[in-house]
Amino acid sequence: MRETNCPAVRGCIAIVRHQGKVLLVRRKLSPDDGLWGLPGGKLHDDENAFEGAVRETLEETGIYVAALKAFPEFEEVSHASDGSRTYRYRLTPVECFYVSGRATAGDDAVEAKWFSYVSATDLPIDAVKNLPEVLARCRSD
């Protein structure tokens, strides 16, 4: 695999749980188009992970949330067909409390939906990107 210099971009993901379910979005844009995942994305220069998680959740799902707790960040890397890195995110998962709203796709999502925890982790591997691993790492007891 050929490595190229690809600076890390700061990002966040929102873990929104409500009534025993978790909020997921199906992505519209490359490189994860068609895949289900947690709401999130690139942080603006002037915002922290809490602010980004609240903003991204509203933009992608129409759901208002309050950020509660950050989990340790991790790196997400995508590669082109020639093996070079196309992007590298340093993502901070943020647990969020549902405030209000109805899940509707917006921004870069084609679908936003509540899933039971079991059905979210049982989605086919070709339909999600690292979702079971991220949810397991960010369990809140």
Coordinates of C-alpha atoms in Angstrom, one line a residue:
M1 CA 0.0 0.0 0.0
R2 CA 1.4 3.3 -1.0
E3 CA 1.3 6.0 1.6
T4 CA 1.1 9.7 0.8
N5 CA 1.1 12.7 3.1
C6 CA -2.5 13.2 4.1
P7 CA -3.0 15.6 7.0
A8 CA -5.5 14.6 9.6
V9 CA -8.8 16.5 9.7
R10 CA -10.5 17.1 13.0
G11 CA -14.0 15.6 13.1
C12 CA -16.7 14.3 15.4
I13 CA -19.4 11.7 15.5
A14 CA -22.6 11.9 17.5
I15 CA -24.0 8.9 19.4
V16 CA -27.6 9.8 20.0
R17 CA -29.6 7.3 22.0
H18 CA -33.3 7.7 22.7
Q19 CA -35.9 5.2 24.1
G20 CA -33.5 2.3 23.6
K21 CA -32.5 3.2 20.0
V22 CA -29.6 4.9 18.3
L23 CA -29.8 7.5 15.5
L24 CA -28.1 6.6 12.2
V25 CA -27.8 8.2 8.8
R26 CA -27.2 6.7 5.4
R27 CA -24.5 8.7 3.6
K28 CA -25.1 10.5 0.3
L29 CA -21.5 11.5 -0.5
S30 CA -18.3 9.6 -1.3
P31 CA -16.3 7.9 0.1
D32 CA -19.1 6.4 2.3
D33 CA -22.1 6.9 0.1
G34 CA -24.8 4.3 0.7
L35 CA -23.4 3.2 4.1
W36 CA -25.1 3.7 7.4
G37 CA -23.2 5.5 10.2
L38 CA -23.4 7.9 13.1
P39 CA -24.1 11.5 12.3
G40 CA -21.0 13.6 12.2
G41 CA -18.3 15.1 10.1
K42 CA -15.6 17.8 9.9
L43 CA -15.3 20.3 12.7
H44 CA -15.3 24.0 11.8
D45 CA -12.1 25.8 12.8
D46 CA -13.8 27.6 15.7
E47 CA -15.7 24.7 17.2
N48 CA -15.0 21.9 19.6
A49 CA -16.3 18.3 19.3
F50 CA -19.4 19.0 21.5
E51 CA -20.5 21.9 19.3
G52 CA -19.7 20.0 16.1
A53 CA -21.7 17.0 17.2
V54 CA -24.8 19.1 18.0
R55 CA -24.5 21.0 14.6
E56 CA -23.8 17.9 12.5
T57 CA -26.7 16.0 14.1
L58 CA -29.1 18.8 13.3
E59 CA -27.8 19.3 9.8
E60 CA -28.0 15.6 8.9
T61 CA -31.1 14.5 10.7
G62 CA -33.2 17.4 11.9
I63 CA -32.8 16.2 15.5
Y64 CA -31.9 18.7 18.3
V65 CA -29.5 17.2 20.8
A66 CA -27.4 18.3 23.8
A67 CA -23.8 17.0 24.0
L68 CA -23.1 15.1 27.2
K69 CA -19.8 13.3 27.1
A70 CA -16.8 12.8 24.8
F71 CA -15.0 9.5 24.3
P72 CA -11.4 9.1 23.3
E73 CA -10.7 10.1 19.7
F74 CA -9.7 7.6 17.1
E75 CA -8.4 7.8 13.5
E76 CA -10.4 6.9 10.4
V77 CA -8.4 6.5 7.2
S78 CA -9.7 6.0 3.6
H79 CA -7.6 4.8 0.7
A80 CA -7.9 5.2 -3.0
S81 CA -7.7 2.1 -5.3
D82 CA -4.0 2.7 -5.8
G83 CA -3.5 2.5 -2.0
S84 CA -2.9 6.1 -1.4
R85 CA -4.7 7.8 1.5
T86 CA -7.6 10.0 0.3
Y87 CA -8.5 11.3 3.8
R88 CA -7.6 10.9 7.4
Y89 CA -10.0 12.0 10.2
R90 CA -9.2 12.3 13.9
L91 CA -12.8 11.7 15.2
T92 CA -14.1 12.4 18.6
P93 CA -17.2 10.4 19.5
V94 CA -19.7 12.5 21.5
E95 CA -22.6 11.0 23.4
C96 CA -25.7 13.2 23.0
F97 CA -29.0 13.5 24.7
Y98 CA -32.1 13.7 22.4
V99 CA -33.9 17.0 22.9
S100 CA -36.5 17.2 20.1
G101 CA -37.2 16.6 16.5
R102 CA -38.2 14.0 14.0
A103 CA -35.5 12.1 12.0
T104 CA -35.4 13.4 8.4
A105 CA -32.5 13.2 6.1
G106 CA -30.7 16.5 5.4
D107 CA -27.3 17.8 4.3
D108 CA -25.2 14.8 3.2
A109 CA -27.6 12.1 4.3
V110 CA -30.2 10.3 2.1
E111 CA -31.9 8.7 5.1
A112 CA -32.0 9.2 8.9
K113 CA -33.5 6.6 11.1
W114 CA -33.7 5.3 14.7
F115 CA -32.4 1.7 15.1
S116 CA -32.5 -0.6 18.1
Y117 CA -29.0 -1.2 19.3
V118 CA -29.2 -4.8 18.3
S119 CA -30.4 -4.1 14.8
A120 CA -27.8 -1.4 14.3
T121 CA -25.0 -3.7 15.2
D122 CA -26.5 -6.5 13.1
L123 CA -26.6 -4.5 9.8
P124 CA -24.7 -6.2 7.0
I125 CA -21.0 -5.5 7.1
D126 CA -21.2 -4.0 3.5
A127 CA -23.9 -1.6 4.7
V128 CA -21.9 0.0 7.6
K129 CA -18.5 1.4 8.2
N130 CA -17.0 0.4 11.6
L131 CA -20.3 0.9 13.3
P132 CA -20.3 -2.1 15.7
E133 CA -16.7 -1.3 16.8
V134 CA -17.4 2.3 17.4
L135 CA -20.6 1.6 19.4
A136 CA -18.9 -1.0 21.4
R137 CA -16.0 1.3 22.2
C138 CA -18.4 4.1 23.3
R139 CA -20.7 2.1 25.5
S140 CA -22.1 4.3 28.3
D141 CA -23.2 2.4 31.3

